[in-house]
Amino acid sequence: MSPLNSPLRTYLLLALAMAPLLTYLRRRSRRSFKLPRKDERVLILGASSGIGRTLAHQYAELGVKGVCVVGRRADKIAEVVAECKACTGSGTEIVGIAGDFAEVEDMVKIRTQLVLQWGGLDTMIVAAGVSALRPLMEVAGATSGNVGPEGIQHVVNVAGLATRGNYVGPLVAAVTFIPVLQDTSRHPSILLVNSLASAIPAPTRTLYASTKAASLHLYQALAIEHPAIAFTHFLPSTVEGDFRASAVDGGTAREADPNKTGLKRVAVARRCLSAIERGEKNVFMPWAMGPAHLLYWVWPSLLEWRASAKYQFQAPR
Ligand SMILES: NC(=O)c1ccc[n+]([C@@H]2O[C@H](COP(=O)([O-])OP(=O)(O)OC[C@H]3O[C@@H](n4cnc5c(N)ncnc54)[C@H](OP(=O)(O)O)[C@@H]3O)[C@@H](O)[C@H]2O)c1
């Protein structure tokens, strides 16, 4: 029998006939099929620089209905508004508001404005955060011997700043905007830009990782309490940019230059968008960090060694 008359040929023809159907079904499962971009209203907290700023550009390019960019530095927010206006070809409405996501009054003001202007919200990106880069005992001012009360108090003060930027902010954002998302959107989504440091412990990142982990667990639990909202928790490794300049403990980076070795902001923002589009819940970037995080539970010393090497850390003897 010729191969063209064989059952193989029948299967091939069937597969070819199914391809358009499968493509259609895949498209149908995408969020932008159910909520067209031209109707999507997006709020980005922490958009004056870095990942949030790049996400703002990408949403403007996609031609969503509106993008609201928020950060504390009013001059930077004005720049982002101008950049977004320049890169949207579809008349996306760009709103810039200077505000602090850990300040209740600021978040309520933004909510009031968005409800008045757009009638609600579909997508909230929480990208804001602050870094902390020093070993805890160094923050306390003593790498050997007892720590005095001033040193302990200093650690409490620095931890307060890290908590404000990495936990209280996401908390205030969640309480302020979850009801609006639920009540005004057909397909509400929240994306939390968190960190790989929340899943794999690293030296010099005690305050950063523990406060980021607090907001990760907050949002993971909120995802169960609010199943109508699609939550995405995004855990990237080091990303290019100036994030380390915001260190609340005054520390400096010890690892290789993030601008040479870090993930590219554009790629990170694209992966955030595709994760929201597909409704992915937990996303590691690079993806191999997902299995690496599981490895920690079976072979912790391997990951501890790797993390110490990355951050050029040697425990005092
Ligand atoms: N860069 C990395 O290597 C890396 C790796 C993993 C995870 N992440 C996470 O990625 C997120 C974005 O970091 P990035 O690299 O884009 O750093 P970035 O350039 O420093 O951006 C941080 C943004 O957060 C805003 N922000 C900080 N505190 C705020 C507050 N209280 N209220 C409102 N906005 C606030 C900053 O704006 P203003 O200063 O104008 O307020 C800025 O727009 C952070 O949550 C970080 O934890 C970063």
Tab-separated table of C-alpha atoms and ligand atoms in Angstrom:
chain	number	residue	atom	x	y	z
A	1	MET	CA	0.000	0.000	0.000
A	2	SER	CA	1.307	3.453	-0.880
A	3	PRO	CA	2.025	5.622	2.209
A	4	LEU	CA	-0.422	8.184	0.744
A	5	ASN	CA	-3.315	5.725	1.097
A	6	SER	CA	-2.266	4.494	4.507
A	7	PRO	CA	-3.975	5.159	7.896
A	8	LEU	CA	-1.071	7.549	8.507
A	9	ARG	CA	-2.428	9.768	5.729
A	10	THR	CA	-5.884	9.745	7.336
A	11	TYR	CA	-4.401	10.758	10.706
A	12	LEU	CA	-2.381	13.548	9.071
A	13	LEU	CA	-5.453	14.917	7.298
A	14	LEU	CA	-7.438	14.752	10.533
A	15	ALA	CA	-4.691	16.593	12.421
A	16	LEU	CA	-4.604	19.285	9.711
A	17	ALA	CA	-8.371	19.696	9.893
A	18	MET	CA	-8.223	19.981	13.717
A	19	ALA	CA	-5.486	22.641	13.754
A	20	PRO	CA	-7.769	25.672	13.133
A	21	LEU	CA	-10.218	24.381	15.749
A	22	LEU	CA	-7.440	23.970	18.322
A	23	THR	CA	-6.095	27.457	17.516
A	24	TYR	CA	-9.597	28.897	17.953
A	25	LEU	CA	-10.097	27.072	21.260
A	26	ARG	CA	-6.689	28.277	22.497
A	27	ARG	CA	-7.551	31.854	21.553
A	28	ARG	CA	-10.917	31.556	23.271
A	29	SER	CA	-9.239	30.602	26.548
A	30	ARG	CA	-7.103	33.767	26.459
A	31	ARG	CA	-8.222	36.658	28.659
A	32	SER	CA	-8.073	39.214	25.823
A	33	PHE	CA	-10.662	37.152	23.920
A	34	LYS	CA	-13.109	37.523	26.806
A	35	LEU	CA	-12.041	41.067	27.723
A	36	PRO	CA	-10.880	42.860	24.546
A	37	ARG	CA	-7.834	45.082	24.974
A	38	LYS	CA	-9.826	48.137	23.874
A	39	ASP	CA	-11.987	47.697	27.014
A	40	GLU	CA	-9.213	46.888	29.491
A	41	ARG	CA	-8.527	49.414	32.281
A	42	VAL	CA	-5.111	48.947	33.896
A	43	LEU	CA	-3.617	50.317	37.122
A	44	ILE	CA	0.159	49.982	37.660
A	45	LEU	CA	1.450	50.732	41.154
A	46	GLY	CA	5.195	51.390	40.990
A	47	ALA	CA	5.367	52.580	37.383
A	48	SER	CA	7.806	55.485	37.665
A	49	SER	CA	10.755	53.197	36.824
A	50	GLY	CA	11.876	49.643	36.117
A	51	ILE	CA	9.473	46.773	35.420
A	52	GLY	CA	6.331	48.835	36.134
A	53	ARG	CA	7.404	51.572	33.714
A	54	THR	CA	8.144	49.008	30.969
A	55	LEU	CA	4.777	47.351	31.571
A	56	ALA	CA	3.105	50.749	31.155
A	57	HIS	CA	4.769	51.152	27.725
A	58	GLN	CA	3.684	47.662	26.673
A	59	TYR	CA	0.056	48.177	27.752
A	60	ALA	CA	-0.026	51.505	25.886
A	61	GLU	CA	1.327	49.770	22.760
A	62	LEU	CA	-1.370	47.091	23.092
A	63	GLY	CA	-4.011	49.809	22.863
A	64	VAL	CA	-5.887	49.096	26.090
A	65	LYS	CA	-8.673	51.485	27.102
A	66	GLY	CA	-6.644	53.128	29.862
A	67	VAL	CA	-3.425	52.875	31.845
A	68	CYS	CA	-3.019	54.608	35.203
A	69	VAL	CA	0.609	54.900	36.332
A	70	VAL	CA	1.458	55.523	39.984
A	71	GLY	CA	4.691	56.199	41.886
A	72	ARG	CA	5.879	58.650	44.519
A	73	ARG	CA	8.127	60.718	42.212
A	74	ALA	CA	5.812	63.111	40.360
A	75	ASP	CA	8.491	64.145	37.815
A	76	LYS	CA	9.113	60.519	36.804
A	77	ILE	CA	5.380	59.844	36.535
A	78	ALA	CA	5.043	62.831	34.170
A	79	GLU	CA	7.821	61.323	32.017
A	80	VAL	CA	6.100	57.908	31.894
A	81	VAL	CA	2.815	59.539	30.882
A	82	ALA	CA	4.556	61.300	27.977
A	83	GLU	CA	6.333	58.074	26.903
A	84	CYS	CA	3.089	56.076	26.998
A	85	LYS	CA	1.244	58.740	24.994
A	86	ALA	CA	4.025	58.575	22.401
A	87	CYS	CA	3.840	54.790	22.042
A	88	THR	CA	0.080	54.228	21.934
A	89	GLY	CA	-1.391	54.256	18.490
A	90	SER	CA	-4.934	53.482	19.588
A	91	GLY	CA	-5.811	56.406	21.808
A	92	THR	CA	-5.185	54.672	25.129
A	93	GLU	CA	-6.063	57.063	27.938
A	94	ILE	CA	-2.967	57.591	30.094
A	95	VAL	CA	-3.460	58.805	33.649
A	96	GLY	CA	-0.497	59.669	35.880
A	97	ILE	CA	-0.936	60.080	39.636
A	98	ALA	CA	1.838	60.680	42.158
A	99	GLY	CA	1.153	58.605	45.245
A	100	ASP	CA	2.467	56.171	47.833
A	101	PHE	CA	0.868	52.713	47.738
A	102	ALA	CA	1.328	52.304	51.506
A	103	GLU	CA	-0.712	55.501	52.165
A	104	VAL	CA	-4.419	54.813	52.579
A	105	GLU	CA	-5.389	58.349	51.574
A	106	ASP	CA	-3.398	58.158	48.307
A	107	MET	CA	-4.902	54.815	47.299
A	108	VAL	CA	-8.460	55.918	48.094
A	109	LYS	CA	-7.905	59.089	46.024
A	110	ILE	CA	-6.758	56.985	43.058
A	111	ARG	CA	-9.729	54.626	43.427
A	112	THR	CA	-12.164	57.560	43.449
A	113	GLN	CA	-10.585	59.068	40.334
A	114	LEU	CA	-10.573	55.772	38.373
A	115	VAL	CA	-14.160	54.951	39.232
A	116	LEU	CA	-15.226	58.457	38.143
A	117	GLN	CA	-13.123	58.452	34.972
A	118	TRP	CA	-13.354	54.820	33.778
A	119	GLY	CA	-16.221	53.387	35.812
A	120	GLY	CA	-13.849	50.835	37.373
A	121	LEU	CA	-10.798	48.673	36.844
A	122	ASP	CA	-9.876	45.353	35.198
A	123	THR	CA	-6.182	44.806	35.866
A	124	MET	CA	-4.049	45.795	38.828
A	125	ILE	CA	-0.275	45.369	38.693
A	126	VAL	CA	1.562	45.735	41.991
A	127	ALA	CA	5.149	46.340	40.922
A	128	ALA	CA	6.322	48.708	43.672
A	129	GLY	CA	8.855	47.476	46.182
A	130	VAL	CA	12.065	48.408	48.007
A	131	SER	CA	15.332	46.528	48.395
A	132	ALA	CA	17.496	45.748	51.429
A	133	LEU	CA	20.960	44.345	50.782
A	134	ARG	CA	22.954	43.794	53.966
A	135	PRO	CA	23.387	40.853	56.344
A	136	LEU	CA	21.141	41.419	59.362
A	137	MET	CA	23.952	41.681	61.926
A	138	GLU	CA	25.678	44.264	59.738
A	139	VAL	CA	22.459	46.323	59.827
A	140	ALA	CA	22.602	46.024	63.625
A	141	GLY	CA	26.149	47.384	63.521
A	142	ALA	CA	27.826	44.320	65.058
A	143	THR	CA	29.247	41.347	63.179
A	144	SER	CA	30.563	39.810	66.410
A	145	GLY	CA	29.610	40.041	70.097
A	146	ASN	CA	26.369	41.302	71.576
A	147	VAL	CA	24.222	43.900	69.875
A	148	GLY	CA	23.330	46.911	72.027
A	149	PRO	CA	19.812	48.373	72.293
A	150	GLU	CA	20.566	51.054	69.662
A	151	GLY	CA	21.638	48.400	67.181
A	152	ILE	CA	18.522	46.320	67.813
A	153	GLN	CA	16.344	49.439	67.523
A	154	HIS	CA	18.044	50.337	64.241
A	155	VAL	CA	17.186	46.889	62.840
A	156	VAL	CA	13.564	47.396	63.917
A	157	ASN	CA	13.485	50.781	62.148
A	158	VAL	CA	14.968	49.402	58.912
A	159	ALA	CA	12.626	46.401	59.041
A	160	GLY	CA	9.756	48.902	59.376
A	161	LEU	CA	10.796	50.589	56.113
A	162	ALA	CA	11.125	47.249	54.311
A	163	THR	CA	7.760	46.122	55.663
A	164	ARG	CA	6.121	49.358	54.546
A	165	GLY	CA	7.477	49.084	50.997
A	166	ASN	CA	7.075	45.346	50.489
A	167	TYR	CA	4.126	44.313	52.652
A	168	VAL	CA	1.979	47.270	53.818
A	169	GLY	CA	1.849	48.711	50.270
A	170	PRO	CA	0.557	45.475	48.668
A	171	LEU	CA	-1.832	45.110	51.642
A	172	VAL	CA	-3.334	48.609	51.245
A	173	ALA	CA	-3.572	48.088	47.453
A	174	ALA	CA	-5.407	44.790	47.900
A	175	VAL	CA	-7.950	46.107	50.398
A	176	THR	CA	-8.563	49.273	48.361
A	177	PHE	CA	-8.909	47.731	44.916
A	178	ILE	CA	-10.184	44.135	45.270
A	179	PRO	CA	-13.824	45.212	45.719
A	180	VAL	CA	-13.595	47.580	42.701
A	181	LEU	CA	-12.055	44.857	40.527
A	182	GLN	CA	-14.737	42.381	41.601
A	183	ASP	CA	-17.638	44.780	41.141
A	184	THR	CA	-16.657	46.506	37.906
A	185	SER	CA	-14.738	43.997	35.776
A	186	ARG	CA	-15.946	40.993	33.757
A	187	HIS	CA	-12.498	39.365	34.081
A	188	PRO	CA	-10.525	40.980	36.894
A	189	SER	CA	-6.803	40.235	37.257
A	190	ILE	CA	-4.119	41.095	39.768
A	191	LEU	CA	-0.414	40.596	39.118
A	192	LEU	CA	2.009	40.886	42.031
A	193	VAL	CA	5.619	41.448	41.017
A	194	ASN	CA	7.294	39.527	43.820
A	195	SER	CA	10.751	37.924	43.899
A	196	LEU	CA	12.559	34.624	43.670
A	197	ALA	CA	14.004	35.630	47.056
A	198	SER	CA	10.589	34.791	48.560
A	199	ALA	CA	11.004	31.149	47.555
A	200	ILE	CA	14.761	30.516	47.774
A	201	PRO	CA	16.532	32.002	50.821
A	202	ALA	CA	19.602	34.116	50.205
A	203	PRO	CA	22.184	35.698	52.518
A	204	THR	CA	22.174	39.527	52.625
A	205	ARG	CA	18.475	39.409	51.742
A	206	THR	CA	16.995	38.661	55.198
A	207	LEU	CA	14.800	41.770	55.422
A	208	TYR	CA	14.062	42.002	51.707
A	209	ALA	CA	13.143	38.332	51.293
A	210	SER	CA	11.096	38.055	54.466
A	211	THR	CA	9.009	41.144	53.681
A	212	LYS	CA	8.517	40.081	50.021
A	213	ALA	CA	7.549	36.586	51.218
A	214	ALA	CA	4.920	38.164	53.499
A	215	SER	CA	3.198	39.857	50.545
A	216	LEU	CA	3.505	36.699	48.419
A	217	HIS	CA	1.663	34.682	51.058
A	218	LEU	CA	-0.857	37.487	51.500
A	219	TYR	CA	-1.743	37.428	47.785
A	220	GLN	CA	-1.649	33.617	47.509
A	221	ALA	CA	-4.184	33.412	50.341
A	222	LEU	CA	-6.250	36.266	48.839
A	223	ALA	CA	-6.419	34.268	45.601
A	224	ILE	CA	-8.332	31.581	47.517
A	225	GLU	CA	-10.582	34.110	49.235
A	226	HIS	CA	-11.382	35.817	45.892
A	227	PRO	CA	-11.675	33.124	43.216
A	228	ALA	CA	-13.461	35.549	40.858
A	229	ILE	CA	-10.147	37.405	40.441
A	230	ALA	CA	-7.286	35.799	38.484
A	231	PHE	CA	-4.157	36.252	40.597
A	232	THR	CA	-0.658	35.955	39.142
A	233	HIS	CA	2.337	35.846	41.474
A	234	PHE	CA	5.464	36.664	39.519
A	235	LEU	CA	8.848	35.610	40.947
A	236	PRO	CA	11.783	36.841	38.860
A	237	SER	CA	15.466	36.444	39.677
A	238	THR	CA	17.734	39.506	39.320
A	239	VAL	CA	16.451	42.083	36.822
A	240	GLU	CA	18.451	44.888	35.154
A	241	GLY	CA	17.909	48.425	36.468
A	242	ASP	CA	18.414	50.572	39.563
A	243	PHE	CA	16.345	48.635	42.078
A	244	ARG	CA	19.284	48.288	44.461
A	245	ALA	CA	19.559	52.090	44.742
A	246	SER	CA	16.360	52.017	46.852
A	247	ALA	CA	17.994	49.875	49.576
A	248	VAL	CA	16.359	50.845	52.869
A	249	ASP	CA	19.391	49.561	54.805
A	250	GLY	CA	21.878	51.685	52.845
A	251	GLY	CA	23.533	48.541	51.483
A	252	THR	CA	25.147	48.149	48.103
A	253	ALA	CA	24.981	45.270	45.624
A	254	ARG	CA	27.557	42.474	46.106
A	255	GLU	CA	26.525	40.321	43.184
A	256	ALA	CA	27.527	40.678	39.504
A	257	ASP	CA	26.255	43.900	37.873
A	258	PRO	CA	22.478	43.377	37.327
A	259	ASN	CA	22.690	45.538	34.208
A	260	LYS	CA	25.060	43.002	32.649
A	261	THR	CA	23.738	39.700	33.997
A	262	GLY	CA	20.136	40.420	35.031
A	263	LEU	CA	16.928	39.574	33.183
A	264	LYS	CA	15.949	42.226	30.641
A	265	ARG	CA	13.058	44.443	31.747
A	266	VAL	CA	11.328	44.158	28.376
A	267	ALA	CA	11.392	40.340	28.580
A	268	VAL	CA	10.161	40.404	32.192
A	269	ALA	CA	7.276	42.737	31.305
A	270	ARG	CA	6.345	40.551	28.293
A	271	ARG	CA	6.311	37.459	30.500
A	272	CYS	CA	4.061	39.288	33.019
A	273	LEU	CA	1.630	40.114	30.200
A	274	SER	CA	1.569	36.554	28.866
A	275	ALA	CA	1.037	35.169	32.375
A	276	ILE	CA	-2.023	37.415	32.860
A	277	GLU	CA	-3.256	36.524	29.388
A	278	ARG	CA	-3.058	32.788	30.134
A	279	GLY	CA	-4.238	33.063	33.729
A	280	GLU	CA	-1.055	31.526	35.183
A	281	LYS	CA	-0.993	31.591	38.982
A	282	ASN	CA	2.682	31.244	39.979
A	283	VAL	CA	5.419	32.181	37.539
A	284	PHE	CA	9.155	31.789	38.054
A	285	MET	CA	11.542	33.574	35.721
A	286	PRO	CA	13.714	31.919	34.521
A	287	TRP	CA	11.329	28.931	34.638
A	288	ALA	CA	14.118	26.612	35.916
A	289	MET	CA	13.955	28.443	39.260
A	290	GLY	CA	10.628	26.666	39.871
A	291	PRO	CA	12.217	23.207	40.106
A	292	ALA	CA	15.268	24.778	41.839
A	293	HIS	CA	12.967	26.088	44.550
A	294	LEU	CA	11.608	22.559	45.119
A	295	LEU	CA	15.168	21.237	45.300
A	296	TYR	CA	15.734	23.485	48.334
A	297	TRP	CA	13.420	21.230	50.384
A	298	VAL	CA	15.353	18.058	49.561
A	299	TRP	CA	18.915	19.395	49.288
A	300	PRO	CA	19.056	22.753	51.119
A	301	SER	CA	22.841	22.905	51.414
A	302	LEU	CA	23.225	22.910	47.617
A	303	LEU	CA	21.025	25.997	47.232
A	304	GLU	CA	22.568	27.673	50.280
A	305	TRP	CA	26.022	27.239	48.743
A	306	ARG	CA	24.802	28.606	45.388
A	307	ALA	CA	23.108	31.624	47.005
A	308	SER	CA	26.227	32.402	49.087
A	309	ALA	CA	28.348	32.294	45.926
A	310	LYS	CA	25.932	34.564	44.041
A	311	TYR	CA	25.955	37.208	46.784
A	312	GLN	CA	29.662	36.755	47.578
A	313	PHE	CA	28.820	36.043	51.194
A	314	GLN	CA	31.005	34.274	53.728
A	315	ALA	CA	29.583	33.556	57.171
A	316	PRO	CA	31.779	35.004	59.951
A	317	ARG	CA	33.631	32.225	61.867
B	1	LIG	N1	15.336	44.470	40.089
B	1	LIG	C1	15.461	43.222	40.527
B	1	LIG	O1	16.541	42.617	40.488
B	1	LIG	C2	14.244	42.505	41.039
B	1	LIG	C3	14.316	41.121	41.185
B	1	LIG	C4	13.200	40.442	41.671
B	1	LIG	C5	12.063	41.149	42.000
B	1	LIG	N2	12.022	42.499	41.851
B	1	LIG	C6	10.790	43.197	42.219
B	1	LIG	O2	10.334	43.905	41.101
B	1	LIG	C7	9.603	45.061	41.521
B	1	LIG	C8	10.018	46.240	40.665
B	1	LIG	O3	11.405	46.429	40.814
B	1	LIG	P1	12.272	47.215	39.708
B	1	LIG	O4	13.434	46.382	39.391
B	1	LIG	O5	11.385	47.691	38.634
B	1	LIG	O6	12.795	48.421	40.621
B	1	LIG	P2	12.616	49.995	40.529
B	1	LIG	O7	13.058	50.495	39.200
B	1	LIG	O8	13.267	50.552	41.758
B	1	LIG	O9	11.039	50.216	40.623
B	1	LIG	C9	10.354	50.231	41.828
B	1	LIG	C10	9.132	51.082	41.632
B	1	LIG	O10	8.383	51.032	42.843
B	1	LIG	C11	7.982	52.367	43.154
B	1	LIG	N3	7.768	52.446	44.578
B	1	LIG	C12	8.581	52.065	45.580
B	1	LIG	N4	8.010	52.308	46.763
B	1	LIG	C13	6.791	52.855	46.482
B	1	LIG	C14	5.727	53.332	47.280
B	1	LIG	N5	5.805	53.322	48.614
B	1	LIG	N6	4.612	53.790	46.666
B	1	LIG	C15	4.528	53.827	45.318
B	1	LIG	N7	5.505	53.398	44.503
B	1	LIG	C16	6.627	52.929	45.094
B	1	LIG	C17	9.135	53.235	42.664
B	1	LIG	O11	8.688	54.541	42.377
B	1	LIG	P3	8.881	55.806	43.335
B	1	LIG	O12	10.247	55.736	43.938
B	1	LIG	O13	8.697	56.953	42.377
B	1	LIG	O14	7.803	55.733	44.338
B	1	LIG	C18	9.445	52.530	41.345
B	1	LIG	O15	8.583	52.990	40.330
B	1	LIG	C19	9.874	45.215	43.010
B	1	LIG	O16	8.716	44.846	43.720
B	1	LIG	C20	10.999	44.231	43.294
B	1	LIG	O17	10.886	43.667	44.586
B	1	LIG	C21	13.086	43.199	41.370
